[in-house]
Amino acid sequence: METPPPESKAARPGPLAGVRVLDLSAYIAGPYACSLLADQGADVIKVEPPGGDNLRQYPSTLPSESRAFLGVNRSKRGIVLDLKRAGDHAVLLKLVRDADVLVHNFRPGVPERLGIGHEQLNPINPRLVYCAITGYGDSGPLKDKAGYDQVLQTMTGMCTLQGKRGGPPEIIYGSVVDYYAAALLAAGVSSALYERERSGLGQFVGVSLLRSALTMQSARMIWTEGESLDIGRDMRSGGVTGIHPTREGWIYISANTPRFWKALCAKTGLDALAAEPRYDSVRKRAQHFAEILPQLHAALAARSALEWEELFGDEVPCAAARRIEDMFDHPQVQAQGIIDTFEHPVVGRYRGVAQSIRFGRTPGPAPFAAPVLGQDTAQVIAAVEAGTPIAPKPRGRHKA
């Protein structure tokens, strides 16, 4: 989508404008799902216990705040409530009456003990979309176990397939299961809100890290009738498509199609490989990768990864291996407006991801920094006790 024309630069709501979300979750999956909703214009109030979200305490090179917390809690107001105290519990119930969505990641049974289970809140607000994100789901022998991203990676085969053939399993760092679960939850909320427009009723939305980890592997999770269970499920297409060393740095190359394979051979001076019938399909190249790789690596040693990236251009899908720090000022990232500048009362000014989705007609408000613990407690409780509406935090328009 092109940058909106000048007449559309005025502040406009996002597609979820008017939707209020109560975020009672911690760590990554639930909080980031709520940030995704905030990106789209929802008014999100993060409700933390007196000690705060545990993610605040995670190791960070920032002296006063957790980098991870800032990254997954943008565009929210923050309040502190101790749900074991009657007064604070009553405040939450008042907030529930006017809320559209509630998200938590308590283990099964805990919400009911706190008096905030789905069946307990439904009579208070039948329109509430009630979302629970768990490790393993709300039934079954593992339902009470604590679920964590890398635990589920290991359990569901991701680490075994990530490792080298014959080598040990390897973790995929970056909390991929958590972030995918966040995306599933945000999508589920949007669908439930859409359905509510027809029925007038909210509903329960459940997402688990187990479901997320297996959904991510849908291409592997196929077992046909009569087929041996222990069959090849590795999606890697041989040794040609992958990360390779160059004279300086590493480059990822994808050469699965005939067009890209021929272009790779031409660009590296290996035309003889393109003409070899034994290598004329991706399956054949996978079978003979031990013959191909030494020649490919010898050719790639002539230039740096960045030089190969420029030489391959659009003809060979590739990317030089970069540091994440290189993304802040990458011209494509800049052109897409993915990064913005935030003002934080403790950290000061910082740059981070601004919005995950672009909308043309309803681009949504500008993002703002994650809250300091309890930052908006007094304002929100005062409005609740007075019975007055809680005004959404004013936001400008996100820069396209």
mmCIF file of C-alpha atoms in Angstrom:
data_model
loop_
_atom_site.group_PDB
_atom_site.id
_atom_site.type_symbol
_atom_site.label_atom_id
_atom_site.label_comp_id
_atom_site.label_asym_id
_atom_site.label_seq_id
_atom_site.Cartn_x
_atom_site.Cartn_y
_atom_site.Cartn_z
ATOM 1 C CA MET A 1 0.000 0.000 0.000
ATOM 2 C CA GLU A 2 1.295 3.453 -0.857
ATOM 3 C CA THR A 3 1.721 6.218 1.711
ATOM 4 C CA PRO A 4 -1.683 7.893 2.265
ATOM 5 C CA PRO A 5 -2.188 11.173 0.388
ATOM 6 C CA PRO A 6 -1.869 14.457 2.308
ATOM 7 C CA GLU A 7 -5.592 14.801 2.922
ATOM 8 C CA SER A 8 -5.549 11.577 4.973
ATOM 9 C CA LYS A 9 -2.853 12.784 7.377
ATOM 10 C CA ALA A 10 -5.384 14.011 9.943
ATOM 11 C CA ALA A 11 -5.763 11.832 13.027
ATOM 12 C CA ARG A 12 -8.133 8.958 12.386
ATOM 13 C CA PRO A 13 -9.213 6.008 14.500
ATOM 14 C CA GLY A 14 -8.051 2.507 13.881
ATOM 15 C CA PRO A 15 -10.465 -0.289 12.944
ATOM 16 C CA LEU A 16 -10.831 -1.242 16.635
ATOM 17 C CA ALA A 17 -11.503 2.299 17.867
ATOM 18 C CA GLY A 18 -14.014 2.251 20.719
ATOM 19 C CA VAL A 19 -13.009 -1.243 21.845
ATOM 20 C CA ARG A 20 -11.724 -1.441 25.425
ATOM 21 C CA VAL A 21 -9.382 -4.269 26.379
ATOM 22 C CA LEU A 22 -8.428 -5.316 29.901
ATOM 23 C CA ASP A 23 -5.031 -6.989 29.775
ATOM 24 C CA LEU A 24 -4.437 -9.117 32.872
ATOM 25 C CA SER A 25 -1.747 -11.202 31.206
ATOM 26 C CA ALA A 26 2.006 -11.348 31.758
ATOM 27 C CA TYR A 27 5.181 -12.372 29.919
ATOM 28 C CA ILE A 28 4.903 -12.221 26.094
ATOM 29 C CA ALA A 29 2.008 -13.984 24.366
ATOM 30 C CA GLY A 30 -0.960 -12.325 26.085
ATOM 31 C CA PRO A 31 0.588 -8.870 26.441
ATOM 32 C CA TYR A 32 1.745 -8.746 22.843
ATOM 33 C CA ALA A 33 -1.678 -9.861 21.609
ATOM 34 C CA CYS A 34 -3.096 -6.852 23.446
ATOM 35 C CA SER A 35 -0.466 -4.567 21.900
ATOM 36 C CA LEU A 36 -1.538 -5.841 18.486
ATOM 37 C CA LEU A 37 -5.099 -4.816 19.374
ATOM 38 C CA ALA A 38 -3.834 -1.433 20.570
ATOM 39 C CA ASP A 39 -2.038 -0.993 17.251
ATOM 40 C CA GLN A 40 -5.462 -1.202 15.638
ATOM 41 C CA GLY A 41 -6.965 1.486 17.835
ATOM 42 C CA ALA A 42 -8.239 -0.448 20.859
ATOM 43 C CA ASP A 43 -7.982 1.249 24.253
ATOM 44 C CA VAL A 44 -5.921 -1.199 26.325
ATOM 45 C CA ILE A 45 -5.611 -1.044 30.111
ATOM 46 C CA LYS A 46 -2.890 -3.305 31.479
ATOM 47 C CA VAL A 47 -3.798 -4.592 34.949
ATOM 48 C CA GLU A 48 -0.780 -5.744 36.954
ATOM 49 C CA PRO A 49 -0.428 -7.180 40.468
ATOM 50 C CA PRO A 50 1.490 -5.115 43.046
ATOM 51 C CA GLY A 51 4.777 -6.769 42.056
ATOM 52 C CA GLY A 52 4.167 -6.109 38.388
ATOM 53 C CA ASP A 53 4.356 -8.322 35.311
ATOM 54 C CA ASN A 54 7.231 -10.790 35.816
ATOM 55 C CA LEU A 55 8.640 -9.714 32.463
ATOM 56 C CA ARG A 56 9.632 -6.430 34.113
ATOM 57 C CA GLN A 57 12.243 -8.373 36.080
ATOM 58 C CA TYR A 58 13.861 -10.106 33.115
ATOM 59 C CA PRO A 59 17.552 -9.426 32.422
ATOM 60 C CA SER A 60 18.067 -6.217 30.484
ATOM 61 C CA THR A 61 20.937 -3.926 29.640
ATOM 62 C CA LEU A 62 18.617 -1.005 30.346
ATOM 63 C CA PRO A 63 19.260 0.052 33.957
ATOM 64 C CA SER A 64 15.677 0.812 34.948
ATOM 65 C CA GLU A 65 13.275 -1.083 32.678
ATOM 66 C CA SER A 66 13.135 -4.422 30.906
ATOM 67 C CA ARG A 67 13.732 -4.150 27.176
ATOM 68 C CA ALA A 68 11.381 -7.109 26.676
ATOM 69 C CA PHE A 69 8.598 -5.435 28.666
ATOM 70 C CA LEU A 70 8.885 -2.239 26.642
ATOM 71 C CA GLY A 71 8.805 -4.243 23.421
ATOM 72 C CA VAL A 72 5.599 -6.185 24.074
ATOM 73 C CA ASN A 73 3.526 -3.636 26.012
ATOM 74 C CA ARG A 74 3.374 -0.561 23.784
ATOM 75 C CA SER A 75 0.290 1.650 23.619
ATOM 76 C CA LYS A 76 -1.286 0.636 26.938
ATOM 77 C CA ARG A 77 -2.262 2.407 30.113
ATOM 78 C CA GLY A 78 -1.086 0.652 33.247
ATOM 79 C CA ILE A 79 -2.792 0.171 36.597
ATOM 80 C CA VAL A 80 -2.021 -1.948 39.661
ATOM 81 C CA LEU A 81 -4.740 -4.015 41.336
ATOM 82 C CA ASP A 82 -4.393 -6.722 43.966
ATOM 83 C CA LEU A 83 -7.265 -9.015 43.040
ATOM 84 C CA LYS A 84 -7.048 -10.736 46.424
ATOM 85 C CA ARG A 85 -8.179 -7.479 48.061
ATOM 86 C CA ALA A 86 -11.925 -6.892 48.042
ATOM 87 C CA GLY A 87 -11.644 -3.233 47.071
ATOM 88 C CA ASP A 88 -9.373 -3.875 44.103
ATOM 89 C CA HIS A 89 -11.465 -6.848 43.010
ATOM 90 C CA ALA A 90 -14.540 -4.605 43.021
ATOM 91 C CA VAL A 91 -12.694 -2.061 40.838
ATOM 92 C CA LEU A 92 -11.926 -4.762 38.289
ATOM 93 C CA LEU A 93 -15.558 -5.886 38.178
ATOM 94 C CA LYS A 94 -16.593 -2.293 37.479
ATOM 95 C CA LEU A 95 -14.070 -2.151 34.665
ATOM 96 C CA VAL A 96 -15.435 -5.424 33.286
ATOM 97 C CA ARG A 97 -18.935 -3.954 32.985
ATOM 98 C CA ASP A 98 -17.785 -1.531 30.304
ATOM 99 C CA ALA A 99 -15.040 -3.628 28.726
ATOM 100 C CA ASP A 100 -15.225 -5.399 25.394
ATOM 101 C CA VAL A 101 -12.320 -7.803 25.838
ATOM 102 C CA LEU A 102 -10.511 -9.366 28.791
ATOM 103 C CA VAL A 103 -7.246 -11.277 28.325
ATOM 104 C CA HIS A 104 -5.400 -13.337 30.936
ATOM 105 C CA ASN A 105 -2.834 -16.107 31.060
ATOM 106 C CA PHE A 106 -3.631 -17.670 34.418
ATOM 107 C CA ARG A 107 -3.465 -21.437 34.701
ATOM 108 C CA PRO A 108 -6.823 -23.240 34.546
ATOM 109 C CA GLY A 109 -8.732 -22.878 37.830
ATOM 110 C CA VAL A 110 -6.919 -19.743 38.998
ATOM 111 C CA PRO A 111 -9.399 -17.258 37.469
ATOM 112 C CA GLU A 112 -12.271 -19.009 39.225
ATOM 113 C CA ARG A 113 -10.445 -18.800 42.569
ATOM 114 C CA LEU A 114 -9.914 -15.094 41.954
ATOM 115 C CA GLY A 115 -13.576 -14.639 41.067
ATOM 116 C CA ILE A 116 -12.896 -13.681 37.454
ATOM 117 C CA GLY A 117 -13.667 -16.909 35.598
ATOM 118 C CA HIS A 118 -15.656 -16.750 32.378
ATOM 119 C CA GLU A 119 -18.844 -18.043 33.959
ATOM 120 C CA GLN A 120 -18.429 -15.568 36.826
ATOM 121 C CA LEU A 121 -17.989 -12.538 34.576
ATOM 122 C CA ASN A 122 -20.512 -13.467 31.886
ATOM 123 C CA PRO A 123 -23.570 -12.364 33.954
ATOM 124 C CA ILE A 124 -21.851 -9.017 34.617
ATOM 125 C CA ASN A 125 -21.160 -8.400 30.934
ATOM 126 C CA PRO A 126 -22.610 -10.896 28.434
ATOM 127 C CA ARG A 127 -20.948 -8.974 25.594
ATOM 128 C CA LEU A 128 -17.460 -9.564 26.993
ATOM 129 C CA VAL A 129 -15.006 -11.432 24.766
ATOM 130 C CA TYR A 130 -13.145 -13.453 27.382
ATOM 131 C CA CYS A 131 -9.712 -14.682 26.333
ATOM 132 C CA ALA A 132 -7.538 -17.221 28.116
ATOM 133 C CA ILE A 133 -4.052 -18.074 26.938
ATOM 134 C CA THR A 134 -2.577 -21.169 28.569
ATOM 135 C CA GLY A 135 0.386 -23.447 28.156
ATOM 136 C CA TYR A 136 -1.470 -26.631 27.257
ATOM 137 C CA GLY A 137 -5.174 -25.783 27.144
ATOM 138 C CA ASP A 138 -7.903 -25.997 29.788
ATOM 139 C CA SER A 139 -8.312 -29.784 29.796
ATOM 140 C CA GLY A 140 -6.146 -32.888 29.626
ATOM 141 C CA PRO A 141 -3.375 -34.307 31.830
ATOM 142 C CA LEU A 142 -1.028 -31.327 31.329
ATOM 143 C CA LYS A 143 -3.539 -28.511 31.812
ATOM 144 C CA ASP A 144 -2.095 -27.458 35.171
ATOM 145 C CA LYS A 145 1.525 -27.292 34.008
ATOM 146 C CA ALA A 146 3.215 -23.959 33.472
ATOM 147 C CA GLY A 147 3.842 -23.436 29.775
ATOM 148 C CA TYR A 148 6.829 -21.591 28.354
ATOM 149 C CA ASP A 149 7.866 -20.959 24.780
ATOM 150 C CA GLN A 150 11.031 -23.045 24.677
ATOM 151 C CA VAL A 151 9.470 -25.839 26.728
ATOM 152 C CA LEU A 152 6.772 -26.188 24.071
ATOM 153 C CA GLN A 153 9.331 -25.932 21.282
ATOM 154 C CA THR A 154 11.191 -28.859 22.773
ATOM 155 C CA MET A 155 8.074 -30.888 23.468
ATOM 156 C CA THR A 156 6.536 -30.517 19.992
ATOM 157 C CA GLY A 157 9.498 -31.495 17.835
ATOM 158 C CA MET A 158 10.519 -28.028 16.703
ATOM 159 C CA CYS A 159 13.953 -28.295 18.333
ATOM 160 C CA THR A 160 14.645 -31.752 16.932
ATOM 161 C CA LEU A 161 13.936 -30.585 13.391
ATOM 162 C CA GLN A 162 15.792 -27.312 13.945
ATOM 163 C CA GLY A 163 19.016 -29.134 14.825
ATOM 164 C CA LYS A 164 21.471 -30.512 12.319
ATOM 165 C CA ARG A 165 20.914 -34.050 11.091
ATOM 166 C CA GLY A 166 22.378 -36.415 13.648
ATOM 167 C CA GLY A 167 23.090 -33.543 16.041
ATOM 168 C CA PRO A 168 21.412 -32.385 19.252
ATOM 169 C CA PRO A 169 18.098 -30.501 19.253
ATOM 170 C CA GLU A 170 18.377 -26.719 18.993
ATOM 171 C CA ILE A 171 16.199 -23.991 20.474
ATOM 172 C CA ILE A 172 14.802 -21.329 18.143
ATOM 173 C CA TYR A 173 15.521 -18.150 20.055
ATOM 174 C CA GLY A 174 13.181 -15.190 19.835
ATOM 175 C CA SER A 175 10.042 -16.642 21.507
ATOM 176 C CA VAL A 176 8.482 -17.643 18.195
ATOM 177 C CA VAL A 177 5.757 -19.741 19.838
ATOM 178 C CA ASP A 178 4.763 -16.859 22.113
ATOM 179 C CA TYR A 179 4.586 -14.350 19.292
ATOM 180 C CA TYR A 180 2.598 -16.695 17.071
ATOM 181 C CA ALA A 181 0.198 -17.365 19.947
ATOM 182 C CA ALA A 182 -0.173 -13.588 20.307
ATOM 183 C CA ALA A 183 -1.112 -13.303 16.641
ATOM 184 C CA LEU A 184 -3.632 -16.149 16.969
ATOM 185 C CA LEU A 185 -5.189 -14.520 20.016
ATOM 186 C CA ALA A 186 -5.469 -11.120 18.341
ATOM 187 C CA ALA A 187 -7.093 -12.760 15.311
ATOM 188 C CA GLY A 188 -9.477 -14.686 17.560
ATOM 189 C CA VAL A 189 -10.496 -11.521 19.379
ATOM 190 C CA SER A 190 -11.214 -9.732 16.112
ATOM 191 C CA SER A 191 -13.337 -12.645 14.900
ATOM 192 C CA ALA A 192 -15.273 -12.774 18.182
ATOM 193 C CA LEU A 193 -15.911 -9.027 18.043
ATOM 194 C CA TYR A 194 -17.149 -9.380 14.464
ATOM 195 C CA GLU A 195 -19.500 -12.194 15.463
ATOM 196 C CA ARG A 196 -20.735 -10.132 18.422
ATOM 197 C CA GLU A 197 -22.020 -7.535 15.972
ATOM 198 C CA ARG A 198 -24.494 -10.157 14.754
ATOM 199 C CA SER A 199 -25.348 -12.002 17.963
ATOM 200 C CA GLY A 200 -24.881 -9.265 20.553
ATOM 201 C CA LEU A 201 -22.992 -11.723 22.744
ATOM 202 C CA GLY A 202 -19.391 -12.210 23.691
ATOM 203 C CA GLN A 203 -17.750 -15.603 24.006
ATOM 204 C CA PHE A 204 -14.775 -17.516 25.335
ATOM 205 C CA VAL A 205 -11.618 -17.482 23.183
ATOM 206 C CA GLY A 206 -8.904 -19.973 24.090
ATOM 207 C CA VAL A 207 -5.340 -20.104 22.784
ATOM 208 C CA SER A 208 -2.542 -22.311 24.087
ATOM 209 C CA LEU A 209 1.181 -22.445 23.455
ATOM 210 C CA LEU A 210 0.738 -26.132 22.596
ATOM 211 C CA ARG A 211 -1.826 -25.297 19.925
ATOM 212 C CA SER A 212 0.394 -22.472 18.672
ATOM 213 C CA ALA A 213 3.504 -24.669 18.418
ATOM 214 C CA LEU A 214 1.669 -27.380 16.482
ATOM 215 C CA THR A 215 -0.199 -24.905 14.266
ATOM 216 C CA MET A 216 3.158 -23.428 13.270
ATOM 217 C CA GLN A 217 4.114 -26.887 12.034
ATOM 218 C CA SER A 218 0.971 -27.650 10.036
ATOM 219 C CA ALA A 219 3.066 -28.562 6.989
ATOM 220 C CA ARG A 220 4.827 -31.220 9.057
ATOM 221 C CA MET A 221 1.775 -32.399 10.992
ATOM 222 C CA ILE A 222 0.394 -34.644 8.247
ATOM 223 C CA TRP A 223 0.075 -38.403 8.748
ATOM 224 C CA THR A 224 -1.834 -40.270 6.069
ATOM 225 C CA GLU A 225 -3.644 -43.544 6.579
ATOM 226 C CA GLY A 226 -1.373 -46.540 6.109
ATOM 227 C CA GLU A 227 1.765 -44.404 6.215
ATOM 228 C CA SER A 228 4.581 -45.129 8.609
ATOM 229 C CA LEU A 229 4.618 -42.599 11.437
ATOM 230 C CA ASP A 230 8.405 -42.315 11.428
ATOM 231 C CA ILE A 231 8.831 -40.699 8.014
ATOM 232 C CA GLY A 232 10.727 -37.666 6.796
ATOM 233 C CA ARG A 233 9.099 -34.429 7.944
ATOM 234 C CA ASP A 234 12.063 -32.111 7.515
ATOM 235 C CA MET A 235 10.983 -29.213 5.301
ATOM 236 C CA ARG A 236 14.543 -28.262 4.390
ATOM 237 C CA SER A 237 15.152 -28.765 0.693
ATOM 238 C CA GLY A 238 18.686 -30.052 0.644
ATOM 239 C CA GLY A 239 21.924 -28.208 1.204
ATOM 240 C CA VAL A 240 21.621 -25.637 -1.592
ATOM 241 C CA THR A 241 18.843 -23.636 0.001
ATOM 242 C CA GLY A 242 20.276 -22.415 3.275
ATOM 243 C CA ILE A 243 22.930 -20.197 4.864
ATOM 244 C CA HIS A 244 26.385 -20.287 3.273
ATOM 245 C CA PRO A 245 29.777 -18.718 4.045
ATOM 246 C CA THR A 246 31.230 -16.066 1.771
ATOM 247 C CA ARG A 247 34.516 -14.170 1.699
ATOM 248 C CA GLU A 248 33.074 -11.957 4.433
ATOM 249 C CA GLY A 249 29.903 -12.830 6.266
ATOM 250 C CA TRP A 250 27.133 -15.324 5.573
ATOM 251 C CA ILE A 251 24.288 -15.318 3.071
ATOM 252 C CA TYR A 252 21.004 -17.192 2.889
ATOM 253 C CA ILE A 253 20.103 -18.431 -0.597
ATOM 254 C CA SER A 254 16.832 -19.949 -1.764
ATOM 255 C CA ALA A 255 17.130 -21.846 -5.040
ATOM 256 C CA ASN A 256 14.256 -24.309 -5.066
ATOM 257 C CA THR A 257 12.653 -23.424 -8.397
ATOM 258 C CA PRO A 258 14.279 -24.129 -11.793
ATOM 259 C CA ARG A 259 14.439 -20.393 -12.492
ATOM 260 C CA PHE A 260 16.259 -19.537 -9.269
ATOM 261 C CA TRP A 261 18.587 -22.543 -9.545
ATOM 262 C CA LYS A 262 19.657 -21.552 -13.053
ATOM 263 C CA ALA A 263 20.111 -17.925 -11.998
ATOM 264 C CA LEU A 264 22.240 -18.970 -9.031
ATOM 265 C CA CYS A 265 24.454 -21.097 -11.248
ATOM 266 C CA ALA A 266 24.808 -18.298 -13.806
ATOM 267 C CA LYS A 267 25.620 -15.624 -11.237
ATOM 268 C CA THR A 268 28.258 -17.782 -9.517
ATOM 269 C CA GLY A 269 29.843 -19.071 -12.727
ATOM 270 C CA LEU A 270 28.620 -22.627 -12.154
ATOM 271 C CA ASP A 271 26.710 -23.057 -15.421
ATOM 272 C CA ALA A 272 27.847 -26.660 -15.648
ATOM 273 C CA LEU A 273 25.766 -27.491 -12.566
ATOM 274 C CA ALA A 274 22.641 -26.061 -14.184
ATOM 275 C CA ALA A 275 23.205 -28.285 -17.203
ATOM 276 C CA GLU A 276 23.721 -31.452 -15.148
ATOM 277 C CA PRO A 277 20.621 -33.752 -15.347
ATOM 278 C CA ARG A 278 21.401 -35.191 -11.904
ATOM 279 C CA TYR A 279 20.711 -31.753 -10.387
ATOM 280 C CA ASP A 280 17.684 -30.696 -12.422
ATOM 281 C CA SER A 281 15.140 -30.876 -9.586
ATOM 282 C CA VAL A 282 15.109 -29.766 -5.982
ATOM 283 C CA ARG A 283 14.810 -33.400 -4.862
ATOM 284 C CA LYS A 284 17.803 -34.447 -6.929
ATOM 285 C CA ARG A 285 19.843 -31.543 -5.585
ATOM 286 C CA ALA A 286 18.915 -32.580 -2.064
ATOM 287 C CA GLN A 287 20.192 -36.085 -2.799
ATOM 288 C CA HIS A 288 23.480 -34.818 -4.241
ATOM 289 C CA PHE A 289 24.071 -31.773 -2.041
ATOM 290 C CA ALA A 290 27.441 -33.166 -0.877
ATOM 291 C CA GLU A 291 28.675 -32.846 -4.473
ATOM 292 C CA ILE A 292 27.223 -29.399 -5.049
ATOM 293 C CA LEU A 293 28.139 -27.548 -1.848
ATOM 294 C CA PRO A 294 31.950 -27.564 -2.198
ATOM 295 C CA GLN A 295 31.646 -25.993 -5.637
ATOM 296 C CA LEU A 296 29.088 -23.449 -4.471
ATOM 297 C CA HIS A 297 31.140 -22.482 -1.419
ATOM 298 C CA ALA A 298 34.279 -22.089 -3.510
ATOM 299 C CA ALA A 299 32.412 -19.722 -5.828
ATOM 300 C CA LEU A 300 30.846 -17.731 -2.973
ATOM 301 C CA ALA A 301 34.285 -17.182 -1.442
ATOM 302 C CA ALA A 302 35.046 -14.695 -4.231
ATOM 303 C CA ARG A 303 32.811 -11.952 -2.738
ATOM 304 C CA SER A 304 31.335 -10.767 0.534
ATOM 305 C CA ALA A 305 27.764 -11.539 1.554
ATOM 306 C CA LEU A 306 26.679 -7.955 0.886
ATOM 307 C CA GLU A 307 28.304 -8.009 -2.548
ATOM 308 C CA TRP A 308 26.546 -11.267 -3.445
ATOM 309 C CA GLU A 309 23.256 -9.843 -2.201
ATOM 310 C CA GLU A 310 23.606 -6.908 -4.580
ATOM 311 C CA LEU A 311 24.771 -9.109 -7.462
ATOM 312 C CA PHE A 312 21.930 -11.608 -7.061
ATOM 313 C CA GLY A 313 19.389 -8.771 -6.902
ATOM 314 C CA ASP A 314 15.889 -9.956 -7.760
ATOM 315 C CA GLU A 315 17.082 -13.017 -9.665
ATOM 316 C CA VAL A 316 18.090 -15.152 -6.672
ATOM 317 C CA PRO A 317 16.125 -14.871 -3.397
ATOM 318 C CA CYS A 318 18.753 -14.155 -0.759
ATOM 319 C CA ALA A 319 19.733 -12.074 2.245
ATOM 320 C CA ALA A 320 23.058 -11.297 3.830
ATOM 321 C CA ALA A 321 23.035 -12.235 7.510
ATOM 322 C CA ARG A 322 22.661 -8.998 9.445
ATOM 323 C CA ARG A 323 22.463 -8.019 13.088
ATOM 324 C CA ILE A 324 19.059 -6.988 14.385
ATOM 325 C CA GLU A 325 20.611 -3.580 15.107
ATOM 326 C CA ASP A 326 20.980 -3.094 11.361
ATOM 327 C CA MET A 327 17.196 -3.097 10.987
ATOM 328 C CA PHE A 328 16.556 0.214 12.736
ATOM 329 C CA ASP A 329 17.836 2.199 9.763
ATOM 330 C CA HIS A 330 17.364 -0.304 6.953
ATOM 331 C CA PRO A 331 15.856 1.616 4.011
ATOM 332 C CA GLN A 332 13.031 -0.895 3.533
ATOM 333 C CA VAL A 333 12.099 -0.778 7.221
ATOM 334 C CA GLN A 334 12.195 3.011 7.080
ATOM 335 C CA ALA A 335 10.076 3.104 3.930
ATOM 336 C CA GLN A 336 7.419 0.948 5.580
ATOM 337 C CA GLY A 337 7.282 3.021 8.763
ATOM 338 C CA ILE A 338 7.736 -0.045 10.961
ATOM 339 C CA ILE A 339 9.959 1.728 13.501
ATOM 340 C CA ASP A 340 8.926 4.798 15.479
ATOM 341 C CA THR A 341 10.293 6.884 18.346
ATOM 342 C CA PHE A 342 8.756 6.610 21.827
ATOM 343 C CA GLU A 343 8.977 8.858 24.896
ATOM 344 C CA HIS A 344 9.172 7.020 28.231
ATOM 345 C CA PRO A 345 9.145 8.740 31.655
ATOM 346 C CA VAL A 346 12.047 6.629 32.941
ATOM 347 C CA VAL A 347 13.944 5.336 29.921
ATOM 348 C CA GLY A 348 13.588 8.528 27.947
ATOM 349 C CA ARG A 349 13.469 8.428 24.155
ATOM 350 C CA TYR A 350 13.803 5.077 22.399
ATOM 351 C CA ARG A 351 13.050 3.534 19.043
ATOM 352 C CA GLY A 352 11.010 0.392 18.549
ATOM 353 C CA VAL A 353 8.396 -1.408 16.478
ATOM 354 C CA ALA A 354 5.380 0.842 16.051
ATOM 355 C CA GLN A 355 2.605 -1.022 14.241
ATOM 356 C CA SER A 356 2.286 -4.524 12.881
ATOM 357 C CA ILE A 357 -0.469 -4.010 10.273
ATOM 358 C CA ARG A 358 -1.154 -1.152 7.865
ATOM 359 C CA PHE A 359 -4.701 0.000 7.193
ATOM 360 C CA GLY A 360 -5.517 2.435 4.402
ATOM 361 C CA ARG A 361 -8.763 4.098 5.440
ATOM 362 C CA THR A 362 -8.405 3.679 9.214
ATOM 363 C CA PRO A 363 -4.640 3.875 9.784
ATOM 364 C CA GLY A 364 -4.977 4.145 13.509
ATOM 365 C CA PRO A 365 -3.451 6.331 16.206
ATOM 366 C CA ALA A 366 0.214 6.806 16.992
ATOM 367 C CA PRO A 367 1.739 4.279 19.386
ATOM 368 C CA PHE A 368 3.079 5.251 22.789
ATOM 369 C CA ALA A 369 5.524 3.738 25.260
ATOM 370 C CA ALA A 370 4.756 0.867 27.618
ATOM 371 C CA PRO A 371 3.593 2.084 31.034
ATOM 372 C CA VAL A 372 5.623 2.436 34.187
ATOM 373 C CA LEU A 373 4.192 0.137 36.871
ATOM 374 C CA GLY A 374 0.925 1.652 38.109
ATOM 375 C CA GLN A 375 1.299 4.729 35.933
ATOM 376 C CA ASP A 376 -2.453 5.285 35.406
ATOM 377 C CA THR A 377 -3.886 3.662 38.524
ATOM 378 C CA ALA A 378 -5.096 6.861 40.212
ATOM 379 C CA GLN A 379 -6.776 8.236 37.085
ATOM 380 C CA VAL A 380 -8.571 4.992 36.216
ATOM 381 C CA ILE A 381 -9.736 4.213 39.761
ATOM 382 C CA ALA A 382 -10.977 7.777 40.224
ATOM 383 C CA ALA A 383 -13.097 7.482 37.087
ATOM 384 C CA VAL A 384 -14.412 4.075 38.125
ATOM 385 C CA GLU A 385 -15.341 5.236 41.623
ATOM 386 C CA ALA A 386 -17.013 8.372 40.256
ATOM 387 C CA GLY A 387 -18.927 6.356 37.690
ATOM 388 C CA THR A 388 -17.620 8.526 34.881
ATOM 389 C CA PRO A 389 -16.306 7.235 31.552
ATOM 390 C CA ILE A 390 -12.589 6.555 31.329
ATOM 391 C CA ALA A 391 -11.402 8.792 28.559
ATOM 392 C CA PRO A 392 -9.099 7.015 26.084
ATOM 393 C CA LYS A 393 -5.528 8.194 26.182
ATOM 394 C CA PRO A 394 -5.158 10.821 23.427
ATOM 395 C CA ARG A 395 -2.999 9.704 20.549
ATOM 396 C CA GLY A 396 -2.018 11.282 17.288
ATOM 397 C CA ARG A 397 -1.908 9.516 13.967
ATOM 398 C CA HIS A 398 0.829 6.957 13.346
ATOM 399 C CA LYS A 399 3.326 8.122 10.753
ATOM 400 C CA ALA A 400 2.730 6.200 7.531
#
